[in-house]
Coordinates of C-alpha atoms (C1' of nucleotides) in Angstrom, one line a residue:
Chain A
X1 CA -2.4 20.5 -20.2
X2 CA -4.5 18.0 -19.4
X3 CA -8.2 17.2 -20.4
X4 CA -10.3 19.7 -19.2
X5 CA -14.3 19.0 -18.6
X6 CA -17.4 21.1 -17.5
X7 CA -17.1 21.6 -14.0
X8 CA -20.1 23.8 -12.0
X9 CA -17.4 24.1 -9.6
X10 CA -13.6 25.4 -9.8
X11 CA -13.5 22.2 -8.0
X12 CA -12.7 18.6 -8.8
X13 CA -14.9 16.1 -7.0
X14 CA -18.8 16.0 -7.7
X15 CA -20.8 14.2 -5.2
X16 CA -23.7 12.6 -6.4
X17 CA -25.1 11.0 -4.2
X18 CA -25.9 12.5 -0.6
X19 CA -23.2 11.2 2.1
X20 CA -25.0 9.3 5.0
X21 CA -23.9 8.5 8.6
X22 CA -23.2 5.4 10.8
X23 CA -22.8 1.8 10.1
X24 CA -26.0 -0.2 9.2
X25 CA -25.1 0.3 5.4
X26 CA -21.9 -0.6 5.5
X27 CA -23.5 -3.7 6.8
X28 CA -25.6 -4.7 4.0
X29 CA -22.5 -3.2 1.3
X30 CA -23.0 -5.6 -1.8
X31 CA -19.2 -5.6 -2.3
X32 CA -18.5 -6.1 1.6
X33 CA -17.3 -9.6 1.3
X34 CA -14.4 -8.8 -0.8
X35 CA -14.0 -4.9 1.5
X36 CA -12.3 -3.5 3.8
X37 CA -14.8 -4.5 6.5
X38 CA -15.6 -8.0 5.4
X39 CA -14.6 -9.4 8.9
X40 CA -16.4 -6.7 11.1
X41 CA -19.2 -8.0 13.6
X42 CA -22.0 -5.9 14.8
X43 CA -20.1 -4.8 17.8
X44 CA -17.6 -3.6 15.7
X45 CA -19.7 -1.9 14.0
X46 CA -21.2 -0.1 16.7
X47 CA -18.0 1.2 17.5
X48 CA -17.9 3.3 14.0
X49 CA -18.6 7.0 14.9
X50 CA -17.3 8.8 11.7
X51 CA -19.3 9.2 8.6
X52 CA -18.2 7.3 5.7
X53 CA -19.5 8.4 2.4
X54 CA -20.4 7.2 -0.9
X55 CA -18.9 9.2 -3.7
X56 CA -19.9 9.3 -7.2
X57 CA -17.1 11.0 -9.8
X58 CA -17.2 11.5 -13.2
X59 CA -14.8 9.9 -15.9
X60 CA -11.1 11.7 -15.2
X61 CA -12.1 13.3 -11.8
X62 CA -9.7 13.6 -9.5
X63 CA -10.2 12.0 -6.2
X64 CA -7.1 13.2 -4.9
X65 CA -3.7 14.3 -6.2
X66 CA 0.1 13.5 -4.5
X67 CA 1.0 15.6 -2.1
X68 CA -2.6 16.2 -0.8
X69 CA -3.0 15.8 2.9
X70 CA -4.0 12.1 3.4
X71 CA -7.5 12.1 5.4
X72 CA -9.5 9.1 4.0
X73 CA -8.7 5.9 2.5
X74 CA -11.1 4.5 -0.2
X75 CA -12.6 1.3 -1.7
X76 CA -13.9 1.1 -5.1
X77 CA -17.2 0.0 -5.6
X78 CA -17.1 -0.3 -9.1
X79 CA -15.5 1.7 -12.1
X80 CA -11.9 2.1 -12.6
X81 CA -8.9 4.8 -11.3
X82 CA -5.7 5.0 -11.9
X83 CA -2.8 5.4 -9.6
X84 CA -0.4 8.1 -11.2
X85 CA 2.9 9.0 -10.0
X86 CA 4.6 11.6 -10.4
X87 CA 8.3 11.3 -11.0
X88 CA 10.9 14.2 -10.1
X89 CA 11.6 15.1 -13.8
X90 CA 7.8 15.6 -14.2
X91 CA 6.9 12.3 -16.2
X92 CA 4.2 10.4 -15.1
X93 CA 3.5 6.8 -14.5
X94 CA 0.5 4.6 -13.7
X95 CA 1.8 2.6 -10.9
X96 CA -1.6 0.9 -10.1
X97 CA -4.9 0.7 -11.8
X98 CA -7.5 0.4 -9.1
X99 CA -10.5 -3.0 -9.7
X100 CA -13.6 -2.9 -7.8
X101 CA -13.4 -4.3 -4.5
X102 CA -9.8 -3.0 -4.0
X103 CA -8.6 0.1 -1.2
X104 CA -6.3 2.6 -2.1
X105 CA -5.1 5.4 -0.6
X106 CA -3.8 3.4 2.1
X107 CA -0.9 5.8 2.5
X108 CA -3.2 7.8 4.8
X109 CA -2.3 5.4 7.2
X110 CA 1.2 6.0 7.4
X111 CA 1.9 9.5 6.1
X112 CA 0.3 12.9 5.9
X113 CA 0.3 13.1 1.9
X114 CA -0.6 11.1 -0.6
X115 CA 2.0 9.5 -2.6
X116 CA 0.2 9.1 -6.0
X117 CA -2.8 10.9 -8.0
X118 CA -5.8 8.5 -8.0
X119 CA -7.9 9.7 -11.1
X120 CA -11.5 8.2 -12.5
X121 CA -10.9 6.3 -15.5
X122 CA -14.6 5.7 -16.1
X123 CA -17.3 7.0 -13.9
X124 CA -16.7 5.8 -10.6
X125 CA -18.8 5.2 -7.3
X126 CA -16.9 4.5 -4.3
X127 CA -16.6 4.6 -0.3
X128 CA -13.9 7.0 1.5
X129 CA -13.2 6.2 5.2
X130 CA -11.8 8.5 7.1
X131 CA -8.2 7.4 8.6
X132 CA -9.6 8.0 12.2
X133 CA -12.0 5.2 11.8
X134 CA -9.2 2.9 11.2
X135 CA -6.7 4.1 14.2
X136 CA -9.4 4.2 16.5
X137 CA -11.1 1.3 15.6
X138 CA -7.9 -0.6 15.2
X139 CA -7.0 -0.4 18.4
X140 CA -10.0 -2.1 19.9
X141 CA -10.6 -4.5 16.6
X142 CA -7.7 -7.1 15.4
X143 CA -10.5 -8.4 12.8
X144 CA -10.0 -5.1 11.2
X145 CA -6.3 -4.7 12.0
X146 CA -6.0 -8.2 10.0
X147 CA -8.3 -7.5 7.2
X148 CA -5.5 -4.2 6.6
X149 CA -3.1 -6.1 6.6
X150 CA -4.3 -8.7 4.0
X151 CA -5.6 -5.4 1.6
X152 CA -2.4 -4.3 2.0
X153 CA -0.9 -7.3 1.1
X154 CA -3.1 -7.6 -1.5
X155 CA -2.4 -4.5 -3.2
X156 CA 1.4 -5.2 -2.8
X157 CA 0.8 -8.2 -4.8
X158 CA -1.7 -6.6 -7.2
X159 CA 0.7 -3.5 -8.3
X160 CA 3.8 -6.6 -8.7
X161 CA 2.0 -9.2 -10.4
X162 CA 0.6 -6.0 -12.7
X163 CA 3.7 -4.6 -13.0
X164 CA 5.6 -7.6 -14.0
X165 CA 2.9 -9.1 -16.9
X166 CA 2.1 -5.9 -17.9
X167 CA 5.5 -4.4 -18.5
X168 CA 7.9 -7.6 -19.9
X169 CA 7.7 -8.1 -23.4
X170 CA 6.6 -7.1 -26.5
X171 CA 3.3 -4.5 -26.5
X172 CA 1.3 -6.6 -28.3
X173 CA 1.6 -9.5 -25.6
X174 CA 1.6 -7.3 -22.8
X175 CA -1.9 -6.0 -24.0
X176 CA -3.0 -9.4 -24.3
X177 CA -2.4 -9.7 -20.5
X178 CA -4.2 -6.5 -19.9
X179 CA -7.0 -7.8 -21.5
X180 CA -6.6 -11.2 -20.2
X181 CA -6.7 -9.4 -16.6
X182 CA -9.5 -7.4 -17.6
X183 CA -11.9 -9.4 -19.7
X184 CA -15.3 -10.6 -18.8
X185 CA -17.0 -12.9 -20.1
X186 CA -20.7 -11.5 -22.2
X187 CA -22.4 -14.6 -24.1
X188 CA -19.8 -15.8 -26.7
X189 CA -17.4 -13.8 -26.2
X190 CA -15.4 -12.1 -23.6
X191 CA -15.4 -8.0 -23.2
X192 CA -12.5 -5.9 -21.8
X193 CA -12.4 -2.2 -21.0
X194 CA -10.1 0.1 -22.7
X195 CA -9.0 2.9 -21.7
X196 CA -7.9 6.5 -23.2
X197 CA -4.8 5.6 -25.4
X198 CA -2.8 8.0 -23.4
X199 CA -3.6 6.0 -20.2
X200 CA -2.7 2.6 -21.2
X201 CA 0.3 4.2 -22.8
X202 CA 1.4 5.1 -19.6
X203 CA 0.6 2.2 -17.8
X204 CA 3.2 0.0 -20.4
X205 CA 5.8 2.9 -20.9
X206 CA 4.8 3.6 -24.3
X207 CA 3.2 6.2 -26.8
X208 CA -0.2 6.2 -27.4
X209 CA 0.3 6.3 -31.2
X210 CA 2.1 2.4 -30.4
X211 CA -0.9 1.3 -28.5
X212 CA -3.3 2.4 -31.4
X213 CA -0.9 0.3 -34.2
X214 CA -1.1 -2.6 -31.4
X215 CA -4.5 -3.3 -31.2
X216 CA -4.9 -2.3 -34.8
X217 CA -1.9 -5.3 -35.8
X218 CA -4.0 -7.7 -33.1
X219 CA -7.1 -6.8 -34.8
X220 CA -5.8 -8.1 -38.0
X221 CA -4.8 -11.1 -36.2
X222 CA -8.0 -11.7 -35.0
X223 CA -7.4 -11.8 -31.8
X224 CA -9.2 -9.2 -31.0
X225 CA -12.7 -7.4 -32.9
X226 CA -15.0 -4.4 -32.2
X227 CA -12.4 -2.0 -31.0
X228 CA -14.3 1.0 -29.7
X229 CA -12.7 3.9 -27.5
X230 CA -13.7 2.1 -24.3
X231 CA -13.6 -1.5 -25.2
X232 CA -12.6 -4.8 -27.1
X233 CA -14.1 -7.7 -27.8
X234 CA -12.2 -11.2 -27.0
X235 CA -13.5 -14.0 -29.2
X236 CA -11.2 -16.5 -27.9
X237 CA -9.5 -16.3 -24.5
X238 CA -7.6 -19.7 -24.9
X239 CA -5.7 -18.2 -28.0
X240 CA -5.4 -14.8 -27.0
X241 CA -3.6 -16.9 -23.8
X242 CA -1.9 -18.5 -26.3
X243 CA -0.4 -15.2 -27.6
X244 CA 0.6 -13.8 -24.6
X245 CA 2.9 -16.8 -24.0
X246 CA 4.9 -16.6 -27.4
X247 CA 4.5 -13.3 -29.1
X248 CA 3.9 -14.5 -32.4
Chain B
X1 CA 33.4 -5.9 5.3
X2 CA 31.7 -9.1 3.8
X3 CA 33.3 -11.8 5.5
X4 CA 34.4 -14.6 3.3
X5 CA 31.8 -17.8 3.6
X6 CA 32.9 -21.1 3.0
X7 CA 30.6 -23.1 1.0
X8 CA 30.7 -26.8 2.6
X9 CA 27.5 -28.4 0.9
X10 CA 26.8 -28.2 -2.7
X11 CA 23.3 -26.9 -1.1
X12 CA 22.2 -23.2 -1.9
X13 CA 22.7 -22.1 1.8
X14 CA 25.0 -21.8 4.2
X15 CA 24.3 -20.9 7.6
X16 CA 27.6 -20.1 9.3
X17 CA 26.2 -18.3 12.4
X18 CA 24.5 -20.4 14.7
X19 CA 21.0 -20.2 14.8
X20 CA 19.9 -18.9 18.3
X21 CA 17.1 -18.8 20.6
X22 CA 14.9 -16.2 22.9
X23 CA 14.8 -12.5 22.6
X24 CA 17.7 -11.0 24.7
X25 CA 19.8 -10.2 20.8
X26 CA 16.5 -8.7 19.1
X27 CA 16.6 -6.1 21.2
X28 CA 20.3 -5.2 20.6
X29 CA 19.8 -5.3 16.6
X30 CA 22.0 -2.8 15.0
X31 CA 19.3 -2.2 12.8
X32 CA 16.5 -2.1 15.1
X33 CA 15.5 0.9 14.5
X34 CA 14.5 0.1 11.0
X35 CA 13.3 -2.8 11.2
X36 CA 10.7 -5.0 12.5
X37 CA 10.4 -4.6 15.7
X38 CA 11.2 -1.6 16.5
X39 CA 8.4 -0.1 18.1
X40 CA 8.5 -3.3 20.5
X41 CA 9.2 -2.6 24.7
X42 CA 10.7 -5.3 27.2
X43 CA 7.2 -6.8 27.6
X44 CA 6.2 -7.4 23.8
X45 CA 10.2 -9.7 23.6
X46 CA 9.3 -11.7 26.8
X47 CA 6.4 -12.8 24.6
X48 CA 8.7 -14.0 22.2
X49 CA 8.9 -17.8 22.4
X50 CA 9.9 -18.8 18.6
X51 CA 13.2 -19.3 17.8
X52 CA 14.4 -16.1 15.1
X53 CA 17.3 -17.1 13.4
X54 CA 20.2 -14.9 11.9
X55 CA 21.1 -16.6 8.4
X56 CA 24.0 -16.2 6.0
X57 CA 23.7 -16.9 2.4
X58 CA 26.1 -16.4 -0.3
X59 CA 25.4 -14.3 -3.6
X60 CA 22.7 -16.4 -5.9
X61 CA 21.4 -18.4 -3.4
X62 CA 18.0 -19.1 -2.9
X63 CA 16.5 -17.8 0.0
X64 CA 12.9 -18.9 -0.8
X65 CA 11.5 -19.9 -4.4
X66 CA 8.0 -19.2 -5.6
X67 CA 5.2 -21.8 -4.5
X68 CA 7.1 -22.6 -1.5
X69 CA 5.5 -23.5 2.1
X70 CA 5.7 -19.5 3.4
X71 CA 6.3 -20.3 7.0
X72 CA 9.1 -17.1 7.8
X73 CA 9.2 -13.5 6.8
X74 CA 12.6 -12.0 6.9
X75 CA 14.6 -8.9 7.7
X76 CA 17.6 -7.9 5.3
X77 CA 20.5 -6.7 7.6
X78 CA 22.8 -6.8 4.9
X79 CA 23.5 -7.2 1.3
X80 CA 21.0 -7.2 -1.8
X81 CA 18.3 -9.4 -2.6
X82 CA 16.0 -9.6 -5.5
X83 CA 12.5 -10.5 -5.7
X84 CA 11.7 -12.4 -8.8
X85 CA 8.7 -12.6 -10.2
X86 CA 7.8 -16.0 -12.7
X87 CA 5.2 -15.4 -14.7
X88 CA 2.2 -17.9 -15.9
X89 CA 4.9 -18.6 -19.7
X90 CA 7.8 -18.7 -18.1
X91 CA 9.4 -15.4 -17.9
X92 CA 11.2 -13.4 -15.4
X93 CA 11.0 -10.1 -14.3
X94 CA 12.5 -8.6 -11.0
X95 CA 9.6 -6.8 -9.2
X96 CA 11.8 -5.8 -6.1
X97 CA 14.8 -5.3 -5.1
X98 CA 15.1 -5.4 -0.8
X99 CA 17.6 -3.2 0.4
X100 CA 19.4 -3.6 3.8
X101 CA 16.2 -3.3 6.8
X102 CA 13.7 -4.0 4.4
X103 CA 11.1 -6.6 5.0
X104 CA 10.2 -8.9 2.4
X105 CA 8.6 -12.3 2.5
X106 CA 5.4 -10.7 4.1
X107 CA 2.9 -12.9 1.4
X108 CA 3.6 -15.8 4.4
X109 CA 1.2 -13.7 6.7
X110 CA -1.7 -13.7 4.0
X111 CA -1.4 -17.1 2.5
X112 CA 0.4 -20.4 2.6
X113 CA 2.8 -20.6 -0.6
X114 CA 5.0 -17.9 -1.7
X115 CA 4.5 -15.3 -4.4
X116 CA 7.7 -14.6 -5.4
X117 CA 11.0 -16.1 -5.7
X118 CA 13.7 -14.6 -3.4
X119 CA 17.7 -14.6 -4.6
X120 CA 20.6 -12.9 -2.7
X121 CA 22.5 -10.8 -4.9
X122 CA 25.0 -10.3 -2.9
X123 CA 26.3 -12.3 -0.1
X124 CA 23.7 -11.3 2.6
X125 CA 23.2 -11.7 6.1
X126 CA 19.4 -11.5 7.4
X127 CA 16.8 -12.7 10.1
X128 CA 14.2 -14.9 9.8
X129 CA 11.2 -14.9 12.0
X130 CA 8.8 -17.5 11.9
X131 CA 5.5 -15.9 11.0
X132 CA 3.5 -18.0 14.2
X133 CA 5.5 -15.0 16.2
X134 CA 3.4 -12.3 14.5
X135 CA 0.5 -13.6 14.5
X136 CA 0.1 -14.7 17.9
X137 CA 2.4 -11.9 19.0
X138 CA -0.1 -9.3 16.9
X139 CA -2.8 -10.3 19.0
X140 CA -1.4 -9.2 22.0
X141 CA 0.3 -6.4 20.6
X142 CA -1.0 -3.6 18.7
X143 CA 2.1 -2.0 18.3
X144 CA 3.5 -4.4 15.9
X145 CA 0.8 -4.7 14.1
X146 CA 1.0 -0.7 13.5
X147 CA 4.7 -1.5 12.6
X148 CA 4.1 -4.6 10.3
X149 CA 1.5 -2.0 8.1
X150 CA 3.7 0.5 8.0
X151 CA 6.6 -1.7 7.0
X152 CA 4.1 -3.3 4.7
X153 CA 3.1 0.3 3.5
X154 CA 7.1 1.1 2.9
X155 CA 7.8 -2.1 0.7
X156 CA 4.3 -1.2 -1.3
X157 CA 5.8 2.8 -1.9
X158 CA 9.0 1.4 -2.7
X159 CA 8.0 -1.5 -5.2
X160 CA 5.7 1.8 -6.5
X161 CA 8.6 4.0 -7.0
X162 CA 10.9 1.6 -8.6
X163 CA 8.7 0.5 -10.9
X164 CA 7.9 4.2 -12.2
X165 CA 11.3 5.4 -12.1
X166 CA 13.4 2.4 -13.1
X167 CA 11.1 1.4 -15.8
X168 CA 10.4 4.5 -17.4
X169 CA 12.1 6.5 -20.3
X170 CA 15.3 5.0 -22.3
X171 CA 17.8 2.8 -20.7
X172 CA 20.1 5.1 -19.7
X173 CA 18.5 7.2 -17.9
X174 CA 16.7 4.7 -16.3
X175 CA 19.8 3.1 -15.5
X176 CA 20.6 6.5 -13.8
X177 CA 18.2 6.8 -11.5
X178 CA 18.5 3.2 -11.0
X179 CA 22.6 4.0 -9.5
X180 CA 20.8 7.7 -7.7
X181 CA 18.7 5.1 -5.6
X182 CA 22.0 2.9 -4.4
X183 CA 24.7 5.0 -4.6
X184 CA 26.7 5.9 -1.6
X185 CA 28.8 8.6 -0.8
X186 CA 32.8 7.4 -0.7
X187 CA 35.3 10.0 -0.2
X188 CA 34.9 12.3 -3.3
X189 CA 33.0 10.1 -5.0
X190 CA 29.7 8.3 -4.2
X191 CA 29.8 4.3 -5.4
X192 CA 27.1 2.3 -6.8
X193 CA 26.4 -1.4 -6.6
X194 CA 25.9 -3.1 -10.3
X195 CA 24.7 -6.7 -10.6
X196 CA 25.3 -9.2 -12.6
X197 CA 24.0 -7.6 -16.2
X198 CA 21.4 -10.6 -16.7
X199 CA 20.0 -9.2 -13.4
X200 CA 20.0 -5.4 -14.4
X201 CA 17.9 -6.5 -17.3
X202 CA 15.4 -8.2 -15.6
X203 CA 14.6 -5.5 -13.9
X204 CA 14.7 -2.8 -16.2
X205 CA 13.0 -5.0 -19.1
X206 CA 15.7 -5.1 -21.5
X207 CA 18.7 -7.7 -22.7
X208 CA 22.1 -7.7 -21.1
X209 CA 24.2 -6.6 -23.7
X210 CA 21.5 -3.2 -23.8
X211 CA 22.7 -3.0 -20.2
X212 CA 26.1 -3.3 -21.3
X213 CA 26.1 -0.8 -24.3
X214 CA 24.4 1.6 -22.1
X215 CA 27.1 1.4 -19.3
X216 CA 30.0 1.7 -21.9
X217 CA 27.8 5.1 -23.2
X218 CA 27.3 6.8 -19.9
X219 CA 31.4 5.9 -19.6
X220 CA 32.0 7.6 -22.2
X221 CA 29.9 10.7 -21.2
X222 CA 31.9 10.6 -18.5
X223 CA 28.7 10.5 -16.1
X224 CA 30.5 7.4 -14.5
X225 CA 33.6 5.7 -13.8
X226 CA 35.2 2.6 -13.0
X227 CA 32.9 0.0 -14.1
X228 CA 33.7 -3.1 -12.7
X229 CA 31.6 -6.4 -12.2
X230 CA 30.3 -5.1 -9.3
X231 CA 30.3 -1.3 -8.9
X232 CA 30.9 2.0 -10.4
X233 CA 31.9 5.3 -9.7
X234 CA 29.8 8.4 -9.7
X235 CA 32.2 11.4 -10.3
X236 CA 29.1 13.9 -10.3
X237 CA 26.0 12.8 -8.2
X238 CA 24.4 16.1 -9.5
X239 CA 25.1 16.0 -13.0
X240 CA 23.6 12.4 -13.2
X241 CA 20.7 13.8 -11.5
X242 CA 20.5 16.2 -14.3
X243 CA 21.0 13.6 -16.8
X244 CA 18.3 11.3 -15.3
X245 CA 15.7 14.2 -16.0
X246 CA 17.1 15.5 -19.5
X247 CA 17.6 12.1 -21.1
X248 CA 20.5 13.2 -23.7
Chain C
dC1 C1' 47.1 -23.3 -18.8
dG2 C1' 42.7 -24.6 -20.4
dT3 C1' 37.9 -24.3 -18.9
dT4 C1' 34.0 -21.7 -17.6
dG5 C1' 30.7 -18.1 -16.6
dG6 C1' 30.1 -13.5 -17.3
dT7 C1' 30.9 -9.2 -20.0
dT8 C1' 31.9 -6.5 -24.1
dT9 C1' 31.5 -5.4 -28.9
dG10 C1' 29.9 -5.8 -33.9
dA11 C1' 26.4 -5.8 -37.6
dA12 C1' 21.9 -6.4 -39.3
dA13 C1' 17.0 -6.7 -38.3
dG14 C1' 13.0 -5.4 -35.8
dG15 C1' 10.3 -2.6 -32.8
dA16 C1' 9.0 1.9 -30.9
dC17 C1' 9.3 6.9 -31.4
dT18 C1' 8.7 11.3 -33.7
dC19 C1' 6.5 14.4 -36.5
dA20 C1' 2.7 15.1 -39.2
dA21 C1' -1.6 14.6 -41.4
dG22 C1' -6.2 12.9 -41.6
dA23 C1' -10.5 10.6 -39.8
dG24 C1' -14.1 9.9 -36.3
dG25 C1' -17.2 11.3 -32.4
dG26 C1' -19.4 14.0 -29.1
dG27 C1' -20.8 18.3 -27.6
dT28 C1' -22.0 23.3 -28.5
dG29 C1' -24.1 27.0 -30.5
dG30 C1' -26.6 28.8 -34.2
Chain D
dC1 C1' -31.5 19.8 -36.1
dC2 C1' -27.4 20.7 -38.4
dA3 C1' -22.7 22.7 -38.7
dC4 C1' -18.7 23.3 -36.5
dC5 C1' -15.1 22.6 -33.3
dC6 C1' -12.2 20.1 -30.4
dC7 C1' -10.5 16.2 -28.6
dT8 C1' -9.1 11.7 -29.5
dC9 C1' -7.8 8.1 -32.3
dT10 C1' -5.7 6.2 -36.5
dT11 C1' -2.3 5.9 -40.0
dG12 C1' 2.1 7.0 -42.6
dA13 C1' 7.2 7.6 -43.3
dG14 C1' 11.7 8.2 -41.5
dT15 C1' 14.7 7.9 -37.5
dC16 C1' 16.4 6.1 -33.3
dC17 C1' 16.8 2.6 -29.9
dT18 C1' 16.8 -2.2 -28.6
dT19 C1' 17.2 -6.9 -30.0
dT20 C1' 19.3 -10.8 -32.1
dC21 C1' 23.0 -13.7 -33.3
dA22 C1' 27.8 -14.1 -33.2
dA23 C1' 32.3 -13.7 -31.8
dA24 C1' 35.9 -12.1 -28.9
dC25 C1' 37.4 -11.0 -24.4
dC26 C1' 38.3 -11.4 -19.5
dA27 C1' 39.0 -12.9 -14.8
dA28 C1' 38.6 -16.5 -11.6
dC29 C1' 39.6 -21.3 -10.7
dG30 C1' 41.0 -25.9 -10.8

DNA sequence: CGTTGGTTTGAAAGGACTCAAGAGGGGTGG
DNA sequence: CCACCCCTCTTGAGTCCTTTCAAACCAACG
């Protein structure tokens, strides 16, 4: 039932780019500051025998679904997914949208499955590490046993902090916190993505025809201008804060 | 079971055991098992040297509030707590709630101050251990620090779960699932704890007379029972299970 | 026995949902 | 290159659910 797109294969990844082997890229990652292996040393390095490969996915891939076993664990290089879960009764729920920079799939640390669905939201190019490299490695490296812990922790406090703006209020001042989370400044004016309305229905519990009259009312408010299918522009951050606080 | 506490200062806690010293009572935990430290051996205690004290607070105290030094993390042994989230204008939302053997107040291993606020709900009987033991106990031991990520894993799932099922879908059934998590099994009946209804709403996003209207419904379908301040009844575990999915 | 904090209940207003129709865009095949 | 189709997004009107503002109720406690 859900969006279907051209696939050469019954398959659901497409790998772009070729995967390569051992560590010296990982060493020179642009994003590796704010990564998984940000504290690593050369000797750690040296100690990484598994492949770890760069992905590329097209917009609404899935990179893996709940209940898949859990091999790999993955950082984002840039792009965005979306952490769906599945609830008993069938209904879905984004529990987590995923930033560049950020690891997810962490639960192939502590179970066999995955938990969640992680699903491109735009096309996405990232890095999956298989879970051996981590038990192995962990043993010998509390650098990297650390730096888990803090992305860990960081995620824990990512998927609150989103879940608690995102989902108090009003709609039209829990989108101004998406976009407050999400803007970037462009010149004058500030840019955030936006997503399929179905998508950010689900990640504030509502329907996607309520998002659409949303950003249409904000529009009029001029809070917000240019609304395209994948983005907005923010004229003025300060008052679009502004908004978010009181709701008027 | 909940011993009475006798409130002395007009402070928000009361410690009526004795805090205590050394190792020799970790290892005898009741709740061991699930907790903290449960992977530990003989060895990994005798490197214990910080003082873990076993608290006592009453219902609505403070354990720790937002912004605080975060020097402790802490065990739940008994009772409810809830983790409150403020956000940047002011508002409350409940991103957690820590059931008995969870582990919450784990932000004091990543940074200084703490993210959240943390209230018992009920009175509530828990450990605190200073986080200078983990770290320089993590060193030495890898086997905690494979416990600490999984117990850092766990309160990621659960904060992941409750959020998508207690904050999805109308109130009541929301509110169902919210009594399937806590409910206990009592004789013929199971029995579920309520809070105060302020409380309910800041988790579930809504006001506490919705709470209130949507308790005196679910009486009247007969899908509970008993409603007091603090508890109901659940005739029919299965049919509210039904009901959680259904909606009407 | 009156105060107090928490809970319930009522009525009207407001926000979100449903069902439905129409508009816009991008891709496909002619 | 254009016409067509499909998917997504927008918009409208009526209904349903939640909020708001009030008032009454209740149990615990001094």
């Amino acid at each position: 039932m859900q969006q279907k797109f051209v696939t050469i294969f019954p398959l659901k990844t497409i790998e772009i780019k070729s995967a390569w082997q051992g560590v010296s890229e990982c060493e020179k990652c642009s994003i590796r500051s704010s990564a998984l292996f940000a504290e690593l040393n050369e000797e750690d390095f040296s100690k990484i025998h598994s492949p770890i490969d760069d992905l590329s996915f097209d917009a609404n891939a899935d990179i893996y679904s709940q209940g898949d076993h859990a091999g790999s664990l993955f950082t984002l290089r840039n792009g965005y997914i979306k952490i769906l879960h599945v609830n008993s009764d069938g209904s879905e729920r984004i529990v987590r949208v995923v930033l560049p920079g950020n690891l997810f799939g962490m639960e192939a640390l502590l179970g066999d499955a995955y938990e969640h669905s992680a699903i491109a939201l735009t096309n996405v190019h990232l890095c999956r590490i298989p879970k051996n490299i981590i038990t192995s490695l962990g043993e010998e490296s509390p650098r990297l046993h650390r730096q888990i812990v803090k992305k860990w922790g960081e995620a824990l406090l990512q998927s609150e902090s989103w879940f608690s703006e995102i989902n108090t209020g009003r709609i039209e001042a829990r989108l101004a916190r998406f976009f407050l989370k999400l803007a970037k400044k462009s010149g004058h004016f500030a840019i955030a993505p936006l997503f399929k309305r179905e998508d950010m229905g689900l990640m504030m519990d509502v329907k996607f025809e309520t998002i659409s009259r949303a950003l249409a009312s904000m529009a009029d408010q001029g809070l917000i201008s240019n609304i395209t299918r994948l983005s907005v522009q923010v004229p003025d951050l300060e008052r679009l804060k502004q908004f978010s606080k009181q709701g008027t």
